[in-house]
Structures are given as structure tokens and as C-alpha cells.
Amino acid sequence: MNPKTPSKLEKILASGQLAVTSECGPPRGSNGDAIAKKAEMIKDYVDAINITDNQTSVTRLCSLAAVIRLKLMGLEPILQMVTRDRNRIALQSDILGAASFEINNILCLSGDHQQFGDNPQAQNVFDIDSMQLIQTVRYMRDEGKFLGGDDLEKSPQMFVGAACNPFADPFEIRARRLAKKVAAGVEFIQTQCIYNLDKFELWMKQIRDMGLHEKVYILAGVTPFKSAGMAKYMKNRVPGMDVPDEVVKRMSGVDKDKQSEEGIKICIESIQRLKDIEGVRGFHIMAIEWEEKVPEIVEKSGLLPRPSVS
Amino acid sequence: MRLSYPDSIRIIQVPCTGRVDVIHLMEAFQRGADGVYVVGCLEGECHYLTGNLRAKKRVQYTKQLLDEIGVGGDRLEMYNIAASDGPRFSEVAREMDEKIRALGPSPIKTMLQKLHADDLSIHV
Amino acid sequence: MIVAERKPLDEIIGFIKDCKKILIVGCNECVTVCYAGGKKEVAILASALKMAFLKEGKELEVKEVTLERQCDQEYLEEIRDIIDQYDAVVSMACGVGVQFMAEKYQSMPVYPALNTLFMGGAEEMGVWSERCQGCGQCILGQTAGICPITRCAKRLLNGPCGGSTQGHCEINKDLPCAWQLILDRLKALGRLDDYDRLISIKDWSTERSGGPRKIVREDLQQ
């Protein structure tokens, strides 16, 4: 696949090298330095950095402003954008705003329901869904038009991504659902955190059987556990998360002060195993409020040095 | 058996407690009753199968409504007693009588008496 | 039907606290079927309000009337002769009935006794759930007869989202995932391939977003 945009992430993936991305959550306040600080910690260990968009519906500094900060630092940001809070007018407008700062990557999401956040009484928008947002960006980029049909000046040059949860129900249509996103125009995928590797392999086989691995770059999502408590929480409380019993058992089996170390170890082992799966084109490391561990994970997983592309 | 029950209690017969509706219970209070209790057959032994279970739910609903009004849901109860169990009937009557006496007169009755001191048509 | 439920008594009392005579008007249509504003509920509300007033040492005179429909000019006429005797009308109809009442009797205060919730049906006795949001361009033909706009918490036209767990919605374990229902039914119909088709961006102008909606049928107009 030849790169179609100036995106560094796209170029690395197109070159056939494993890509590494990570993410930073913006602060709950107007301190922009917080985001810069997080990015500083990981910038030499990843190819691109996602900025989450009011994740779990908790109000934070906006992802658009945060990606611009990263861009001004000379980094490669991925703008996450959810359809929960903006209608098609605001979405298109924000896409253009981001493009004006040469933000070249976008991740199209529907977003968690507002019930989980700090404003459960809010209206939600959902004017369009995540698949339709993929279509929207592709349309603006490739046709140079607004959804309303008017021509736009200087189309946004964005490499279009989406999320995918191989573990959500119903499992039997998860691969078909990805096929729909591919049909909508998605170019890269960052998956939900993978703990059940057997099930992920099964899903990847379906993906290969449908030939989707040739049409979209799949970055396997991983998240290190900080503690056995976190593992249990993810298993029992987070919708669509699949944490096998043996993983929880392994975390619980070590002393409390060794648990975070064990979590990192599990994460690195997972990456090693995922590397061998045909169709996995890179990794998305989500170290939730634990960004300082990303360098260690990347290094010990043998993913250094990061490639440079022109 | 010649069992007695307090003379404060006035019995209103219905073919089945399933016949008792929310409005009947409400009207009893509206007319000045200090307390009301519904006595049905034992659960599972309703001649009409589920009459007493329906009554139980309506009593629950009315209790909430009485709480909302400020009359007090605890002035209303439901009991299930076997038709042959006279001693239990008498015991429940005394229990309810004591409970309502402890709660004192219903605020509705108090006001009715105040507003209609000379109106004989209201029996309270 | 339109499904509604009674407002908290305190709120209704707040509307009419200075009234001496009120007219409570029920409706024989939807709100009777969902036990919120029919003849029976009118009687219960009348009794409750009278008691609430009595408790405060005030007597409230209440006239109970239940009309065939409150969303119909013809039936609303039935109270024209008596309405002026009252200080206010408490309508136990849905929001449509309350407004029709208020439009018809311009100088009479009209208060709602119900919260109007949704268009739905009775799943079983005492359980009602939503089925339609009146978007104005029905897509049930594309979604196996199950409406994702109404039944998916994110109204995803191309679901399910990643939060669908064992057939349930991520926001509430008692809520079925609409897209699981759609997939199950597509499978039962032998039409699972329909799932592979992308549903395109929806025109919401026929929905609430487009402003208040109206239909004019000249063939029926007089």
C-alpha cells in the first residue's frame, strides 16, 4: 500500500515496519503543559501519539487543542474524535481546523455513552456514527468536498483510523464489522486492549480469511496492568473487555509490590507473541496514567530504535 | 370461639381482596379513617388464584401514595390469614388497633373534625 | 401508544396550591392504557389532592372528567360549559393533550399531571418500553424491524459498538443491545448478509432537528 498522505505513521506502516503508537489523556483543566510533559516522556519511543477525546465521557481539555500542542513540539499526533459530542457541522469544522495545523492522523470513534462520565445529564449528539465519520473524512480528503456537496479549499490530508474491539459481542460478526469499516474507508485500526491472545488469534484468522489484513493496517492494542486490582476491575467492570482468569491469577499470585513489574512483564510477553501473528502491523500501547512505563515496554519488546522516515 | 376484636374496627366485606382497589383505600382515609388494613387469604390459597397477590401490590402502591401526601403509608397494612384462623384474626385486629393508636389520629380526620365540627354526616 | 407516568404529587400541588376549585381531566386513549391518566387515575389523583389540601387545613373542590381524547378539538368542546367554574385545569393527558387543552381555553390555567415519556408498548402487564422516536424516515426495512435509533443508546446506524456484552447494552445490563437483536433477527430471517451493507448518513431534517413537524392532507381538509 502506497502512502496517500503526508502522515509519518502511514509512511512507516507502508514501509512494512512495525509501527508503535501510544496515547495521552488531556488534563482536567487548562494546563497545556501537562500534555506536553506526558508526550515528552514517550516521544522517542513511539511513532505517533493519540490524544483522547473526552474519554469515558469525562470532560477534559479538548483533543484538538492538545494535538496542536504536540504538533508545535514537532511530534506526530493522532486526533481522536468522537461523534457523541459534535454534529456533522462541528466535526467537519474541527477536521479542517486540525488539518490547518497539518495534523495528519485521525481516529474516528463513536465515543463512550455520556452516562459513564461527569455529565450524565447531557444530551448526546450521534448525528453520525464512527463508520460514517470515516466516510466523512475520506470524502473530504479524496473528493475535496463537504458532506453538503460544496467544494472545500485545500482538502484535509489525513490518514484515517478507527478502533476495533475483537472481544465485544457478538463475536461472530466482529470481523464482518471490521470489513464494514474497511468498506467505509478506514486505513488503520487500533484494537481494544488484548489480554485473551487465543481469542485474538482466532479473530485475526477470520480477518486474514477475509483478506482484510491486506486492506487495513492493524495495530494490536496493549495495556499493562498496574496491579491485580486493576486486572480484576478491567475484567469485571469495563464493558467489552476480555481478561482471562489465568491473567488475573498471575497478577494476584505475586506480592503487591511486585505486581506492577509483573504487569509490565505480561505486556511485553503479549507483544512478543503478537509480533508473530500475520497481519499485525504494529502496536498501540495504552499505559493509562502510566506513560512513564512506555519507554521500558517498547525497549524490552525489542521495538527500538524507532524508524525515521522522510 | 367467641373471640373479640377492638370495637374501633369497622369491617367492610369484599368477595376477594382482589376486588380492593387503590381508590377504595384512598377514600377510606379521605373520609377520616385513622388506619386501614386489608385481610386476605393465605398466599397461594386465593379462590381466584391471584386476588390476594394483586391486593398486596395495590396496598404497596397506596402506601407510597399516602407517604407522598403526608398521611403516612404505615397507616395501611395487608395481612394474610386463613379463613379458619379466628385466633389470628383477633390477634391481628388488636395488633393493628395498637399500632394505629400509637400513631395517633390521622391528620385528615383531625382537619375534617376541625372544619366540620357540626356536620353529623361525617362519621369519624 | 404514548407512554406517560404521573408527576410527583408535590409538583402537582405546587401548580394548584392557591386554587379552591379544580377540574381534573383524564384521557381515554394512550394514558388510560398505560394506567397513567384514565378515569381510575383521575379519581386517585382527586382523592390524593383533596387529602393533601385537607392536611393543610384547606378544602379543595375537585370535578373529575375523562374525555375520549384530549388531542382532538371535538372532545375538548365537551367541557366548554363547565370549565369557567374552576380556577384551573389539571390535565392527565400526554403533553399533546395538555397543549391542545391550553390552546383551546386561552384564559384558563392548564397544568400537566403527567410526565410524557415515549412512544412504546406494553411488553407485559405493568412494563412498557420505547419503540419509536418519530424520526420521520423509517429505517426498519433496513434493520430487520428493530429500530437502532430508538433502542441503541448511541443510536448507531452501523452498530453494535464495542460495549455490547452478552446481548446487553453497556449502559445498563437490563437493556438488550439493539444491534444484537437486529443480528439475531437477520439470522433468523436468513438475511445476515444484509448486515454487511453500510447504512448511510441520515437526514435528520424530518426529525426534531428540523423544527416542529406538521402534515397537511388536502384530501381530508374541509
XYZ file of C-alpha atoms in Angstrom:
656
model
C 0.000 0.000 0.000
C 1.479 3.330 -1.049
C 1.093 6.243 1.334
C -1.601 8.713 0.287
C -0.995 11.370 2.895
C 1.982 13.135 4.496
C 1.351 11.112 7.668
C 4.542 9.757 9.189
C 2.568 6.894 10.695
C 1.261 5.932 7.283
C 4.743 6.054 5.789
C 6.161 3.759 8.461
C 3.326 1.288 8.013
C 3.624 1.450 4.223
C 7.338 0.695 4.522
C 6.443 -2.601 6.163
C 7.975 -1.777 9.522
C 6.124 -2.390 12.759
C 4.627 0.865 13.992
C 4.316 1.858 17.625
C 1.739 4.310 18.889
C 0.715 5.331 22.355
C -1.766 7.705 23.853
C -2.069 10.579 26.288
C -5.184 11.773 28.021
C -5.503 15.565 28.243
C -5.743 17.119 31.715
C -8.923 18.057 33.525
C -8.064 21.706 33.460
C -6.449 24.251 31.207
C -2.841 23.376 31.937
C -1.496 22.622 28.485
C 1.960 21.812 29.825
C 0.576 18.623 31.348
C 0.023 17.162 27.917
C 3.457 18.309 26.732
C 5.050 16.660 29.751
C 3.382 13.311 29.052
C 4.376 13.489 25.407
C 7.995 14.315 26.304
C 8.232 11.065 28.259
C 7.331 8.867 25.301
C 8.192 10.842 22.181
C 11.409 8.988 21.354
C 9.815 5.589 21.783
C 6.706 5.842 19.624
C 5.888 6.915 16.078
C 2.678 8.739 16.833
C 0.672 9.771 19.870
C -3.099 9.576 20.198
C -4.855 12.284 22.121
C -8.097 11.014 23.583
C -11.325 12.939 23.134
C -13.108 13.278 26.479
C -12.578 9.579 27.094
C -15.204 7.771 29.186
C -17.246 10.957 28.715
C -15.302 12.786 31.396
C -14.826 16.434 30.421
C -11.213 17.356 29.692
C -9.126 19.780 27.704
C -10.097 19.228 24.072
C -8.227 16.793 21.868
C -7.952 19.319 19.048
C -6.021 21.858 21.145
C -3.866 19.095 22.595
C -2.838 17.674 19.202
C -1.920 21.164 18.038
C 0.373 21.485 21.063
C 2.034 18.203 20.149
C 2.382 19.255 16.535
C 4.044 22.508 17.602
C 6.514 20.371 19.584
C 7.371 18.648 16.324
C 5.618 15.399 17.216
C 3.223 13.227 15.232
C -0.223 13.321 16.838
C -3.328 11.268 16.131
C -6.500 13.266 16.676
C -9.173 11.156 18.339
C -12.637 12.366 17.521
C -15.924 11.041 18.879
C -19.330 11.604 17.321
C -21.016 11.769 20.724
C -20.469 15.476 21.250
C -20.462 17.095 17.829
C -22.786 17.136 14.879
C -21.570 16.908 11.300
C -21.059 20.666 11.089
C -18.732 20.727 14.115
C -16.948 17.528 13.063
C -16.120 18.813 9.581
C -15.100 22.160 11.020
C -12.758 20.562 13.573
C -11.266 18.316 10.881
C -10.398 21.392 8.838
C -9.029 23.147 11.908
C -6.779 20.197 12.648
C -5.703 19.959 9.006
C -4.735 23.629 9.039
C -2.058 22.682 11.599
C -1.036 19.700 9.473
C -2.476 17.125 11.797
C -2.283 14.134 9.515
C -3.892 11.349 11.508
C -7.409 10.952 12.802
C -9.068 8.187 14.779
C -12.825 8.015 14.225
C -14.877 6.842 17.196
C -18.463 6.930 18.343
C -17.391 7.511 21.965
C -18.479 6.107 25.296
C -22.022 6.877 26.332
C -22.222 10.033 28.465
C -23.727 8.015 31.301
C -20.207 6.939 32.267
C -18.885 10.465 32.607
C -19.166 13.571 34.726
C -22.215 14.910 32.892
C -24.683 12.023 32.669
C -27.476 14.561 32.202
C -26.002 15.837 28.934
C -27.631 15.458 25.525
C -25.705 13.228 23.194
C -25.422 14.055 19.532
C -24.637 10.973 17.460
C -25.642 12.793 14.303
C -23.402 10.278 12.535
C -21.666 7.138 13.792
C -18.000 6.151 13.694
C -18.298 4.430 10.304
C -19.947 7.474 8.845
C -17.204 9.678 10.329
C -14.659 7.513 8.487
C -16.659 8.106 5.308
C -16.816 11.810 6.056
C -13.043 12.264 6.417
C -12.362 10.184 3.341
C -14.915 12.175 1.377
C -13.420 15.486 2.457
C -9.905 14.261 1.705
C -10.452 12.334 -1.512
C -13.296 14.275 -3.127
C -12.341 17.657 -1.705
C -15.949 18.264 -0.714
C -18.055 18.963 2.298
C -20.800 16.489 3.170
C -23.270 19.060 1.910
C -21.733 18.752 -1.535
C -19.857 22.068 -1.705
C -16.205 22.116 -2.736
C -13.725 22.809 0.010
C -10.489 24.659 -0.424
C -7.372 22.584 0.363
C -8.650 19.192 1.427
C -7.527 17.748 4.783
C -4.639 15.309 4.315
C -5.484 12.782 6.971
C -4.617 9.131 7.426
C -7.882 7.652 8.658
C -8.073 5.250 11.555
C -10.663 3.653 13.753
C -10.867 1.451 16.794
C -11.951 -2.136 16.834
C -12.865 -4.403 19.690
C -12.246 -8.034 18.701
C -13.690 -9.150 22.054
C -17.077 -7.485 22.106
C -20.220 -9.453 21.431
C -21.432 -10.882 19.184
C -18.008 -12.305 18.361
C -19.171 -13.925 15.118
C -19.710 -10.582 13.393
C -16.662 -8.765 14.729
C -14.620 -9.499 11.607
C -17.567 -8.563 9.371
C -17.882 -5.326 11.298
C -14.256 -4.533 10.552
C -14.984 -5.288 6.908
C -17.691 -2.628 7.060
C -15.203 -0.107 8.430
C -12.798 -1.027 5.630
C -15.599 -0.528 3.133
C -16.245 2.861 4.737
C -12.615 3.757 4.020
C -10.632 3.116 7.186
C -6.862 2.784 6.688
C -5.550 1.778 10.098
C -7.031 0.148 13.175
C -6.049 0.315 16.805
C -7.612 -2.565 18.685
C -9.045 -2.746 22.169
C -6.574 -3.986 24.827
C -5.665 -7.581 24.144
C -5.353 -9.950 27.097
C -7.036 -13.016 25.600
C -4.450 -13.814 22.962
C -6.083 -17.071 21.899
C -9.282 -15.279 21.053
C -7.375 -12.507 19.298
C -5.580 -15.096 17.141
C -8.939 -16.572 16.225
C -10.195 -13.130 15.242
C -7.042 -12.418 13.208
C -7.554 -15.691 11.358
C -11.036 -14.517 10.374
C -9.516 -11.199 9.315
C -6.946 -12.975 7.126
C -9.578 -15.326 5.703
C -11.493 -12.249 4.568
C -8.269 -10.697 3.233
C -8.769 -7.634 5.426
C -5.183 -7.679 6.705
C -4.120 -6.656 3.202
C -6.522 -3.716 3.176
C -6.024 -2.155 6.580
C -3.084 -1.802 8.967
C -3.905 -3.415 12.289
C -2.144 -2.159 15.390
C -2.606 -4.504 18.330
C -3.667 -2.687 21.492
C -1.977 -3.499 24.798
C -2.336 -2.054 28.287
C -0.064 -3.049 31.188
C -1.758 -3.813 34.488
C -0.543 -1.709 37.401
C -1.960 -4.112 39.949
C -4.094 -7.216 40.432
C -6.903 -4.860 41.421
C -6.749 -3.182 38.029
C -6.852 -6.568 36.294
C -9.969 -7.508 38.238
C -11.552 -4.151 37.544
C -10.890 -4.444 33.816
C -12.258 -7.968 33.801
C -15.439 -7.226 35.714
C -16.259 -3.600 35.175
C -15.125 -2.434 31.769
C -17.664 -3.264 29.057
C -16.286 -5.276 26.153
C -13.037 -6.197 27.932
C -11.858 -9.813 27.892
C -9.362 -10.618 30.655
C -8.869 -14.383 31.088
C -8.870 -15.840 34.615
C -5.261 -17.055 34.320
C -4.056 -13.481 33.716
C -5.862 -12.236 36.835
C -4.493 -15.233 38.727
C -0.954 -14.488 37.577
C -1.256 -10.878 38.738
C -2.746 -11.899 42.086
C -0.082 -14.567 42.534
C 2.771 -12.115 43.108
C 3.410 -9.806 46.080
C 1.705 -6.443 45.966
C 4.946 -4.530 45.492
C 5.924 -6.779 42.577
C 2.568 -6.599 40.785
C 3.342 -3.597 38.591
C 6.544 -5.319 37.456
C 4.530 -8.420 36.628
C 2.041 -6.287 34.682
C 4.843 -4.899 32.514
C 6.196 -8.418 32.009
C 2.825 -9.719 30.828
C 2.544 -6.767 28.463
C 5.970 -7.412 26.926
C 5.266 -11.137 26.557
C 1.995 -10.298 24.818
C 3.765 -8.027 22.344
C 6.324 -10.760 21.608
C 3.562 -13.229 20.843
C 1.509 -10.703 18.838
C 4.543 -9.935 16.649
C 4.319 -13.431 15.227
C 0.715 -13.093 14.116
C 0.389 -12.447 10.421
C -1.462 -9.212 9.808
C -0.384 -7.431 12.989
C 1.395 -4.353 11.698
C 2.280 -2.635 14.913
C 1.297 -1.868 18.478
C -0.803 0.644 20.278
C 0.402 0.893 23.865
C -2.175 2.394 26.196
C -0.440 2.878 29.533
C -3.289 4.552 31.366
C -1.879 7.350 33.572
C 1.380 5.372 33.456
C 3.041 6.921 30.419
C 6.481 6.732 32.065
C 6.454 2.953 31.532
C 6.046 3.164 27.752
C 9.811 3.504 27.060
C 10.573 0.380 29.087
C 7.848 -1.634 27.357
C 8.979 -0.523 23.897
C 12.620 -1.199 24.658
C 12.158 -4.600 26.262
C 9.818 -5.679 23.480
C 12.632 -5.151 21.007
C 10.864 -2.332 19.212
C 13.804 0.079 19.308
C 15.121 2.009 17.549
C 12.091 3.659 16.011
C 12.453 4.192 12.286
C 12.849 7.600 10.760
C 11.086 8.401 7.514
C 11.216 11.393 5.312
C -64.934 -19.410 69.608
C -66.328 -16.066 70.829
C -63.088 -14.237 70.124
C -63.273 -10.491 70.407
C -61.635 -7.710 68.411
C -61.434 -3.975 69.201
C -64.634 -2.080 68.542
C -62.706 0.683 66.775
C -62.576 -1.576 63.742
C -65.255 -1.484 61.106
C -65.311 -4.446 58.738
C -66.091 -3.973 55.068
C -66.661 -7.265 53.331
C -65.492 -7.934 49.795
C -65.769 -11.187 47.848
C -61.981 -11.292 47.447
C -59.203 -8.843 48.327
C -58.595 -8.735 44.566
C -61.686 -6.514 44.481
C -59.987 -3.881 46.626
C -58.715 -1.043 44.511
C -56.393 1.850 45.293
C -59.297 4.293 45.200
C -61.205 2.316 47.893
C -58.258 2.541 50.258
C -57.765 6.211 49.462
C -61.400 7.033 50.081
C -61.352 5.361 53.458
C -58.584 7.732 54.509
C -60.239 10.664 52.787
C -63.334 10.051 54.914
C -61.297 10.061 58.076
C -60.106 6.537 58.809
C -57.036 6.514 61.067
C -55.851 3.254 59.630
C -56.915 0.615 57.149
C -55.871 -2.963 56.791
C -56.748 -5.491 54.188
C -57.143 -9.099 55.271
C -56.795 -11.651 52.528
C -56.486 -15.411 52.319
C -53.086 -17.012 52.700
C -50.834 -16.501 49.709
C -51.260 -19.382 47.296
C -54.743 -20.116 48.578
C -56.769 -17.485 46.762
C -60.016 -18.902 45.429
C -59.484 -16.695 42.377
C -55.800 -17.695 42.221
C -54.087 -14.310 42.473
C -56.597 -11.905 44.028
C -54.670 -11.540 47.278
C -51.365 -11.077 45.444
C -52.834 -8.243 43.418
C -54.231 -6.714 46.581
C -50.781 -6.859 48.153
C -49.281 -4.861 45.287
C -52.088 -2.301 45.355
C -51.626 -1.897 49.098
C -47.916 -1.310 48.499
C -48.679 1.292 45.822
C -51.201 3.056 48.082
C -48.746 3.098 50.980
C -46.341 5.058 48.809
C -49.078 7.427 47.749
C -50.072 8.019 51.388
C -46.449 8.737 52.198
C -46.355 11.223 49.329
C -49.462 13.000 50.629
C -48.087 13.031 54.154
C -50.818 10.893 55.657
C -48.314 8.106 56.265
C -48.117 4.768 54.475
C -47.738 2.929 57.761
C -51.420 3.523 58.493
C -52.185 0.947 55.828
C -51.312 -2.759 56.026
C -52.102 -6.066 54.401
C -52.408 -9.327 56.306
C -52.944 -12.867 55.072
C -54.948 -15.063 57.403
C -56.547 -18.444 56.786
C -60.351 -18.280 56.755
C -60.453 -20.806 59.611
C -57.935 -18.991 61.809
C -60.136 -16.951 64.155
C -57.488 -16.503 66.840
C -55.056 -14.993 64.344
C -57.773 -12.656 63.023
C -58.398 -11.416 66.518
C -54.679 -11.063 67.217
C -54.082 -9.035 64.050
C -57.030 -6.770 64.885
C -55.541 -5.964 68.262
C -52.098 -5.505 66.753
C -53.409 -3.038 64.172
C -55.515 -1.228 66.760
C -52.463 -0.750 68.966
C -50.312 0.373 66.086
C -52.793 2.988 64.900
C -53.376 4.233 68.435
C -49.649 4.684 68.772
C -49.590 6.694 65.520
C -52.434 8.869 66.776
C -55.332 10.259 64.766
C -54.892 10.743 61.050
C -54.181 14.367 60.073
C -57.104 14.117 57.656
C -59.510 13.153 60.403
C -58.228 15.926 62.653
C -58.818 18.513 59.954
C -62.206 17.122 58.989
C -63.295 17.414 62.608
C -61.992 20.949 62.808
C -63.609 22.096 59.571
C -66.886 20.229 60.034
C -67.385 20.220 63.807
C -71.146 20.393 63.435
C -71.564 18.241 60.345
C -73.051 14.955 61.515
C -72.759 13.339 58.142
C -69.091 12.703 58.683
C -68.525 9.759 60.950
C -65.063 9.598 62.286
C -49.182 4.365 22.300
C -47.792 7.368 24.116
C -46.487 6.227 27.481
C -46.547 8.540 30.467
C -46.386 8.464 34.245
C -47.749 10.652 36.978
C -45.657 13.538 38.213
C -44.691 13.593 41.887
C -47.661 14.838 43.886
C -45.651 17.733 45.305
C -45.104 19.140 41.846
C -48.817 18.980 41.002
C -49.713 20.538 44.363
C -47.223 23.312 43.607
C -49.194 24.224 40.463
C -52.574 24.467 42.178
C -51.748 25.454 45.749
C -53.768 28.672 45.534
C -56.800 27.084 43.857
C -60.108 26.301 45.519
C -61.845 24.507 42.680
C -60.104 22.485 40.041
C -61.075 20.335 37.105
C -59.052 17.158 36.654
C -59.369 15.919 33.106
C -58.365 12.394 32.128
C -57.986 10.962 28.648
C -59.417 7.695 27.412
C -56.658 6.935 24.936
C -52.987 6.012 25.462
C -52.707 7.210 29.045
C -55.669 5.057 30.046
C -53.991 2.006 28.532
C -50.747 2.738 30.378
C -52.590 3.426 33.643
C -51.364 6.980 33.965
C -54.272 9.290 33.178
C -57.525 7.385 32.701
C -60.718 7.566 34.734
C -59.263 5.489 37.556
C -56.139 7.593 37.871
C -58.240 10.770 37.788
C -60.176 9.505 40.825
C -56.991 8.579 42.685
C -55.372 11.944 41.960
C -58.543 13.758 43.034
C -58.577 11.867 46.314
C -54.865 12.411 46.905
C -55.066 16.150 46.208
C -58.109 16.570 48.442
C -56.292 14.846 51.275
C -53.110 16.814 50.731
C -55.133 20.053 50.923
C -57.089 18.871 53.953
C -53.885 18.116 55.758
C -53.026 21.782 55.421
C -56.463 22.767 56.663
C -57.780 23.669 53.213
C -60.616 22.138 51.267
C -60.224 21.578 47.546
C -63.219 21.092 45.335
C -62.451 18.738 42.504
C -64.505 17.866 39.467
C -63.442 14.697 37.658
C -63.952 14.353 33.924
C -62.431 11.919 31.474
C -62.629 12.765 27.790
C -62.457 10.385 24.869
C -59.338 12.187 23.627
C -57.634 15.406 24.567
C -55.718 15.649 21.291
C -58.969 16.250 19.465
C -60.843 19.574 19.229
C -64.212 17.863 19.152
C -63.886 16.125 22.520
C -62.316 19.135 24.202
C -65.518 21.041 23.409
C -67.366 18.819 25.885
C -66.092 20.778 28.857
C -66.734 24.244 27.442
C -69.861 24.756 29.517
C -68.324 23.890 32.849
C -64.707 24.940 32.575
C -65.250 28.534 33.692
C -66.414 27.396 37.111
C -62.891 26.280 38.012
C -59.686 28.026 38.956
C -57.507 25.673 36.933
C -57.449 22.522 34.848
C -55.126 19.654 35.729
C -54.788 17.552 32.615
C -53.883 13.902 32.912
C -53.291 13.597 29.172
C -49.915 13.373 27.450
C -48.096 16.581 26.552
C -50.144 16.791 23.359
C -53.456 16.775 25.223
C -52.255 19.357 27.739
C -51.282 21.715 24.914
C -54.470 21.216 22.936
C -56.394 21.988 26.120
C -54.352 25.121 26.753
C -54.756 26.284 23.149
C -58.496 25.797 23.260
C -59.115 27.539 26.573
C -56.875 30.583 26.349
C -57.744 32.195 29.681
C -57.734 29.041 31.784
C -54.543 27.882 33.524
C -53.819 24.303 32.421
C -51.266 22.180 34.278
C -49.806 18.785 33.398
C -50.233 15.957 35.890
C -48.075 13.559 33.879
C -44.574 13.322 32.532
C -44.865 12.135 28.939
C -42.081 9.661 28.244
C -42.142 7.862 24.945
C -43.890 6.061 22.117
C -43.917 2.423 23.049
C -45.921 -0.600 24.003
C -46.582 -2.960 26.878
C -44.049 -5.791 26.997
C -46.179 -7.364 29.711
C -48.661 -6.161 32.319
C -47.052 -3.205 34.082
C -43.991 -2.991 31.815
C -43.765 -0.513 28.960
C -40.829 0.218 26.718
C -39.921 2.555 23.930
C -40.006 1.559 20.276
C -40.136 4.689 18.130
C -38.675 8.190 18.189
C -40.622 9.503 15.236
C -37.598 10.345 13.082
C -39.842 10.840 10.080
C -37.953 8.474 7.772
C -38.417 4.928 8.959
C -35.392 2.675 8.547
C -36.963 -0.503 9.956
C -36.869 -2.006 6.471
C -33.068 -1.965 6.640
C -32.716 -3.109 10.227
C -34.806 -6.263 10.415
C -37.734 -4.459 12.012
C -35.768 -3.293 15.060
C -35.066 0.419 15.451
C -31.476 1.263 16.411
C -32.330 4.963 16.645
C -34.683 4.186 19.497
C -33.151 1.119 21.046
C -29.403 1.736 20.797
C -28.261 4.190 23.473
C -25.944 5.775 20.886
C -28.495 5.423 18.079
C -25.767 3.838 15.930
C -26.905 3.140 12.405
C -23.930 0.818 11.946
C -23.603 -0.995 15.263
C -23.001 -2.746 17.520
C -20.415 -0.701 19.396
C -17.583 -2.258 21.361
C -19.609 -2.185 24.554
C -22.129 -4.851 23.574
C -21.741 -7.614 26.152
C -23.589 -10.911 26.035
C -26.509 -9.301 24.311
C -26.707 -6.346 26.679
C -26.050 -2.650 26.289
C -23.036 -1.190 28.066
C -25.133 1.440 29.802
C -27.492 -0.990 31.517
C -27.415 -4.751 31.907
C -31.224 -4.879 31.758
C -31.209 -3.266 28.345
C -30.860 -5.528 25.310
C -28.260 -4.443 22.743
C -30.332 -3.285 19.774
C -27.717 -4.472 17.307
C -27.607 -7.914 18.894
C -31.386 -8.038 18.405
C -31.005 -6.925 14.797
C -28.324 -9.531 14.108
C -30.342 -12.291 15.782
C -33.345 -11.452 13.668
C -31.368 -11.099 10.455
C -30.013 -14.553 11.150
C -33.486 -15.946 11.805
C -34.613 -14.426 8.515
C -31.611 -15.918 6.705
C -30.532 -12.392 5.741
C -27.306 -11.941 7.702
C -25.672 -10.655 4.518
C -27.798 -7.507 4.899
C -25.577 -6.649 7.842
C -22.636 -6.081 5.510
C -24.345 -3.106 3.888
C -23.374 0.265 5.341
C -26.291 2.412 6.345
C -25.603 5.881 5.021
C -25.583 9.172 6.897
C -29.128 10.009 7.931
C -31.119 13.064 7.010
C -32.377 14.256 10.379
C -34.322 17.187 8.971
C -37.552 15.218 9.300
C -36.777 14.595 12.957
C -36.992 17.075 15.855
C -33.923 18.889 14.466
C -35.902 20.175 11.508
C -38.262 22.146 13.730
C -41.862 21.317 14.696
C -43.388 18.955 12.185
C -46.741 19.152 10.510
C -48.700 17.167 7.978
C -51.325 18.743 5.723
C -53.619 16.387 3.819
C -55.646 18.437 1.423
C -57.803 15.457 0.522
C -59.070 15.425 4.086
C -59.248 19.130 4.774
C -62.646 20.789 4.894
